[in-house]
XYZ file of C-alpha atoms in Angstrom:
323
model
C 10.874 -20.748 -14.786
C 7.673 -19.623 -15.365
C 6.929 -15.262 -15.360
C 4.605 -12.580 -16.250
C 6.009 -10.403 -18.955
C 5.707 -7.189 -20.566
C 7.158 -6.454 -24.228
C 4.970 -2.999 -24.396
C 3.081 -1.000 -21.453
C -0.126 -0.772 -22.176
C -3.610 -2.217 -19.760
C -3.463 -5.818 -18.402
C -3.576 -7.161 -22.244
C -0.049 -6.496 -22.170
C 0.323 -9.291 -19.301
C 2.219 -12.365 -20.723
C 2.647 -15.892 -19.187
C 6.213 -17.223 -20.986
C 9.317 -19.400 -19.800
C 12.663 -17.336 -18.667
C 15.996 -18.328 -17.188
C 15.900 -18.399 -13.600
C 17.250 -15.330 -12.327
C 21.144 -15.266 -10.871
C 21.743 -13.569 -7.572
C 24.925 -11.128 -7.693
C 26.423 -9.601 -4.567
C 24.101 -8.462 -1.927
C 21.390 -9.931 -3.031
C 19.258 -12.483 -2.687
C 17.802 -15.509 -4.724
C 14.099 -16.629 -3.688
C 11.867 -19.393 -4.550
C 8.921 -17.416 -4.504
C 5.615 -19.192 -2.902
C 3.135 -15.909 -3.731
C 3.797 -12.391 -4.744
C 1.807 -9.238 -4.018
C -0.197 -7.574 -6.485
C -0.393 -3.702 -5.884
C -2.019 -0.698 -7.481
C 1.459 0.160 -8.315
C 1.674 -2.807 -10.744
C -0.809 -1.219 -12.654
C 1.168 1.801 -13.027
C 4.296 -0.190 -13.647
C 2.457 -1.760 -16.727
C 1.414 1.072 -18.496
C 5.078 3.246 -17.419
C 2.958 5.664 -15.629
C 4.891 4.578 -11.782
C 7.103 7.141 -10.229
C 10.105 5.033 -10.925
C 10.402 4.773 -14.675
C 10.093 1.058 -15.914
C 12.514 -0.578 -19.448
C 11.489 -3.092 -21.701
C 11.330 -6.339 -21.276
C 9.586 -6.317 -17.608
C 8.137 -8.882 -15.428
C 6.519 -6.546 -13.008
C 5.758 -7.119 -9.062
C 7.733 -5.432 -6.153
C 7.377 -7.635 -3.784
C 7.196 -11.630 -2.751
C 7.400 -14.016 -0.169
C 9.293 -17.828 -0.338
C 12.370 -19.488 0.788
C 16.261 -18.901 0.105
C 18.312 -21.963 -0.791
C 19.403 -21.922 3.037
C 16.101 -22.179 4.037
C 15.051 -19.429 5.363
C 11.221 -18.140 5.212
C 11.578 -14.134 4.054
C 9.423 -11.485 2.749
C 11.430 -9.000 0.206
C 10.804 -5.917 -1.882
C 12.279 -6.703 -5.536
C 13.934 -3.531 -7.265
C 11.105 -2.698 -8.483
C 10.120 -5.509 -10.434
C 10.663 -9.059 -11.180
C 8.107 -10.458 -8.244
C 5.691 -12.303 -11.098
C 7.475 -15.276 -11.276
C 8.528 -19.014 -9.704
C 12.206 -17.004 -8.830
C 13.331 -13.960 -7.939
C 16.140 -11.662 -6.724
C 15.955 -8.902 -4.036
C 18.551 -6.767 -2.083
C 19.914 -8.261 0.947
C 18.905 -4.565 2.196
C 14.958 -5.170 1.697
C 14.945 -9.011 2.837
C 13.181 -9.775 6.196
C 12.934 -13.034 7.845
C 9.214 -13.811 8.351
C 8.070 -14.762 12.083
C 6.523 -17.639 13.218
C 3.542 -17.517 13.323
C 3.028 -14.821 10.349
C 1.606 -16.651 6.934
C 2.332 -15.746 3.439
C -0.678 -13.221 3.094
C -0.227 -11.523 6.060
C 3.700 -11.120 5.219
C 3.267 -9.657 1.870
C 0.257 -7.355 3.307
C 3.204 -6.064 5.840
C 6.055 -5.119 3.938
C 4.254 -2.757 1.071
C 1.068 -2.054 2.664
C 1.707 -2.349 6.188
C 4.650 -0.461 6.481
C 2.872 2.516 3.564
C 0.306 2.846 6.831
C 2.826 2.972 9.676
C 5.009 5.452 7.665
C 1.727 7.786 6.872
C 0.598 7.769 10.313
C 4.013 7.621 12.284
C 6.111 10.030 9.973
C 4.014 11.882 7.589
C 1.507 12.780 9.509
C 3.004 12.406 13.266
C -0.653 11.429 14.247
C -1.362 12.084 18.380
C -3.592 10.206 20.675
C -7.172 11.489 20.366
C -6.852 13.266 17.107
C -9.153 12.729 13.978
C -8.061 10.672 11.169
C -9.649 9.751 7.650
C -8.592 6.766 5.451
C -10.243 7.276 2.479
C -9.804 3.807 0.630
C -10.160 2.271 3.679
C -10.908 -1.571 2.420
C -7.865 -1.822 0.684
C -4.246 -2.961 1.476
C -3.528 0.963 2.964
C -6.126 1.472 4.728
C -7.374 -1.823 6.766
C -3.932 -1.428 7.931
C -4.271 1.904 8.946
C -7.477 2.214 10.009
C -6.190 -0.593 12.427
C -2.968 1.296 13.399
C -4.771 4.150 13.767
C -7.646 3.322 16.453
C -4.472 1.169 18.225
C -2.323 4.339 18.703
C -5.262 6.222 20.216
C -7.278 7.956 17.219
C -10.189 9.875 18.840
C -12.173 9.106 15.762
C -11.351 7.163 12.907
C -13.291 8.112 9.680
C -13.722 5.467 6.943
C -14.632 6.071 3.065
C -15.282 3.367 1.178
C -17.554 2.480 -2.156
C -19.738 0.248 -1.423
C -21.631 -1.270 2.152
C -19.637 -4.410 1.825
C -16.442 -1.991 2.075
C -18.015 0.429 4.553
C -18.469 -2.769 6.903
C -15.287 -4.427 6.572
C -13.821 -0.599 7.819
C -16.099 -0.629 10.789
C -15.571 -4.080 11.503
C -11.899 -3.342 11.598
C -12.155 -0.491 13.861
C -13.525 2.520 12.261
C -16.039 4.662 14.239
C -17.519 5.887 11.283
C -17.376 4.881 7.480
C -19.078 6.929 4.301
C -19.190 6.938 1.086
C -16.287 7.322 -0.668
C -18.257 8.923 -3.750
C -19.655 11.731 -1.848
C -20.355 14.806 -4.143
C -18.940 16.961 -1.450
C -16.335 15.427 0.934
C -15.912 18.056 2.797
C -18.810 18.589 4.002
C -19.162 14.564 4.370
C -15.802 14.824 6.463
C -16.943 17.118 8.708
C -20.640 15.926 9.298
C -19.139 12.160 9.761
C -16.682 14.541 12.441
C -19.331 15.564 14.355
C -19.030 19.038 12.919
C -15.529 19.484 13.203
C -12.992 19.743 10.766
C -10.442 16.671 10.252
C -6.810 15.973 12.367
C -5.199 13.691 9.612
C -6.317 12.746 6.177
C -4.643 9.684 4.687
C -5.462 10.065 0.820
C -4.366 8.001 -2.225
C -7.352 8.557 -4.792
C -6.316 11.752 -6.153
C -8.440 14.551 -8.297
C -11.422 15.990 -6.637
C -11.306 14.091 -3.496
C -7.499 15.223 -2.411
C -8.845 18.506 -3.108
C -12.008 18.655 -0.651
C -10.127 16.999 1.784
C -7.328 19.653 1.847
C -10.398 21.879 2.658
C -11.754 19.824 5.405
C -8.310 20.036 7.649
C -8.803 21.984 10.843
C -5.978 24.095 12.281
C -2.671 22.340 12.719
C -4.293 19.187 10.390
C -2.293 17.370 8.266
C -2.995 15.353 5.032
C -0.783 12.368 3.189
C -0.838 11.887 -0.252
C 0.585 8.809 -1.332
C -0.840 7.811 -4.735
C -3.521 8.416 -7.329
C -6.380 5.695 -8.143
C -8.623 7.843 -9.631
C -5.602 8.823 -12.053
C -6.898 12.591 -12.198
C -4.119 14.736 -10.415
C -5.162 17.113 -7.906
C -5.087 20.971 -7.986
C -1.890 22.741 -7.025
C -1.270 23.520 -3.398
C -2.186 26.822 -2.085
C 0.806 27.565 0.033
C -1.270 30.889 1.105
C -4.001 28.806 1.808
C -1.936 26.523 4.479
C -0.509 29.682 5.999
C -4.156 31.179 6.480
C -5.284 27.794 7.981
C -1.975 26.131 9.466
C -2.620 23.151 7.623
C 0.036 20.955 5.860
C -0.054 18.310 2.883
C 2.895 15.707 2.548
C 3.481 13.380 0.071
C 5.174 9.701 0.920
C 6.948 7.277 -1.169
C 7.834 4.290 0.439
C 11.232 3.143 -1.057
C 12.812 6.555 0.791
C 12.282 4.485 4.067
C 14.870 2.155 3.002
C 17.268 5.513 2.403
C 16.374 6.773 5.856
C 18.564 5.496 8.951
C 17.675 3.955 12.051
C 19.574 3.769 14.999
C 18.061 1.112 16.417
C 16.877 -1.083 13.682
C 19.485 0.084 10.359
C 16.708 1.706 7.718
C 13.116 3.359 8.882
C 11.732 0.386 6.465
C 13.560 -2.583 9.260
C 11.482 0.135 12.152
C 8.091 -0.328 10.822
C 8.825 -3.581 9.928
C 9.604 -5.066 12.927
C 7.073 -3.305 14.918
C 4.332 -4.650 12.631
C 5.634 -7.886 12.624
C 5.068 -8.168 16.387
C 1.917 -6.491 16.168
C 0.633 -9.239 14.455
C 2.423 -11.814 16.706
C 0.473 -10.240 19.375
C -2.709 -10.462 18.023
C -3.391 -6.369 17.951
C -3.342 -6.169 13.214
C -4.692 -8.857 11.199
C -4.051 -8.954 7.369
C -7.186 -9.078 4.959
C -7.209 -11.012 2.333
C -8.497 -9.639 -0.789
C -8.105 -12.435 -3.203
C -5.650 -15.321 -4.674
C -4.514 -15.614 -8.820
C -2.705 -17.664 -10.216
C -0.516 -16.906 -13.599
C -3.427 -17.361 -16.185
C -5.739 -14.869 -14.074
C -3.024 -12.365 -13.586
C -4.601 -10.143 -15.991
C -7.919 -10.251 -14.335
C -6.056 -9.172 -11.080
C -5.112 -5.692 -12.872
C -8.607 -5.400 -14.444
C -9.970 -5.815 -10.758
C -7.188 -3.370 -8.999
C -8.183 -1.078 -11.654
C -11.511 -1.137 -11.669
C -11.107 -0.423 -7.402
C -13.768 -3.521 -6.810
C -11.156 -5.330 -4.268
C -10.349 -5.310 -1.008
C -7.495 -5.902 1.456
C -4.664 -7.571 -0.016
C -4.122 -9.644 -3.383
C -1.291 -12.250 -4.171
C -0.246 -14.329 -7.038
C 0.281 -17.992 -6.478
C 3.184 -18.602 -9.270
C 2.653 -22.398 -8.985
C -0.715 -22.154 -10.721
């Protein structure tokens, strides 16, 4: 079969298009002929071994795809952790969902990483109530159209967009956002609370890291909450000040989404199958569309990192392995 491999982390030069043996499903898992997979940030990370979960030589990164089992059934899967760049490839049982009618490819893969990364920020992390506040920085990109949807669906009072460019800045208000600013603001605080009609921030749903974790930390009100759950910028943020939460009653969480497989359900088995399912009738209904953000195919895979890194795309990007 054909793959994307790496023989040494490094940038997307380390991206290779070679032949492999088609992977061999063992017990509990499952073997998929894989119609597109998802690029993510987090394949970035995997590349250069910089991802939370340390990666081993060889690799053919990608945690996620969508395709058909040899039974014939249309699912959507999380890989462990890699293996999703290619024509085949194996996933727990555990993280397999059978896709909808109705649902497409895009909007299937935008679900099951992105999707659920929103519902978990805003449902669990953050425990966000009807009429609150909430910023989505990043908000043109898988995260956040999803969650600035979720969010103005569940009752945000006032959902605050950033976003780097117009183009961006529209897409967030076309998908709901009452507001949408710059995401390169010198102060974000003060940005955050102007675009809040003078009042400090509810929820803060932050993956960009450095400077602007750190002014939004400042820019909670009483009782307001921020979610970190990654780091584009790649410059870590200052250490909490667990005086400085007391003094204001604020509260910082981080989220990782492969605990939500660890977490039980009653209803549904794992808090991953919750916000899965939910989702998936959400967009049944009609009430979250997917945005797509871009299709590769193998020889352009390394142009896919060089965009992701560079932060120039928006909603979600998939790799066609039959090109």
């Amino acid at each position: 079969m054909r793959a994307i491999q790496i023989t040494e982390f490094g940038g997307p030069e380390v991206l290779q298009q070679v032949e492999l043996p088609d992977p061999v499903a063992g017990e509990g898992e499952v073997l998929i002929n894989v119609s597109r997979a998802g690029l993510n940030y987090a394949d970035t990370h995997q590349a250069e071994n910089s991802y939370l979960a340390k990666m081993s030589l060889p690799l053919v990164p990608g945690g996620e795809v969508v395709g058909t089992t040899a039974d014939g059934r249309r699912v959507v899967a999380l890989t462990k952790n890699s293996g999703g760049y290619a024509e085949k490839a194996v996933a727990p049982a555990l993280t397999t969902f059978d896709v909808p009618d109705g649902v497409d490819d895009l909007t299937a893969l935008s679900l099951i990483v992105q999707g659920a990364t929103a519902w978990l920020l805003l449902r669990k992390s953050t425990h966000m109530e009807a009429g609150e506040s909430v910023v989505v920085h990043a908000a043109a990109g898988g995260v956040g159209t999803i969650a600035v949807q979720l969010a103005k669906l569940w009752g945000a009072g006032r959902v605050i967009a950033t976003a780097s460019s117009d183009d961006k800045r529209k897409l967030a208000l076309d998908l709901g956002a009452d507001v949408a600013i710059d995401s390169r603001a010198s102060d974000m605080t003060a940005a955050l609370i102007e675009a809040n009609e003078g009042r400090r921030v509810d929820v803060v749903l932050d993956m960009t890291g450095g400077a602007v974790t750190d002014q939004s930390v400042v820019a909670l009100g009483p009782f307001g909450r921020l979610a970190f759950y990654g780091m584009a910028s790649r410059e870590r943020p200052k250490p909490v000040d667990l005086g400085a939460l007391l003094v204001h009653s604020t509260a910082v969480a981080g989220m990782w989404l492969p605990h939500a497989l660890r977490v039980r359900d009653a209803e549904h088995g794992t808090l991953a199958h919750r916000a899965m399912a939910e989702l998936f009738q959400l967009v049944v209904d009609g009430k979250v569309r997917a945005v797509p953000g871009g299709e590769y195919g193998m020889g352009e895979v390394r142009q896919a990192h060089e965009d992701l890194r560079s932060r120039k795309t928006q909603g979600k990007l998939v790799l066609d392995p039959s090109r």
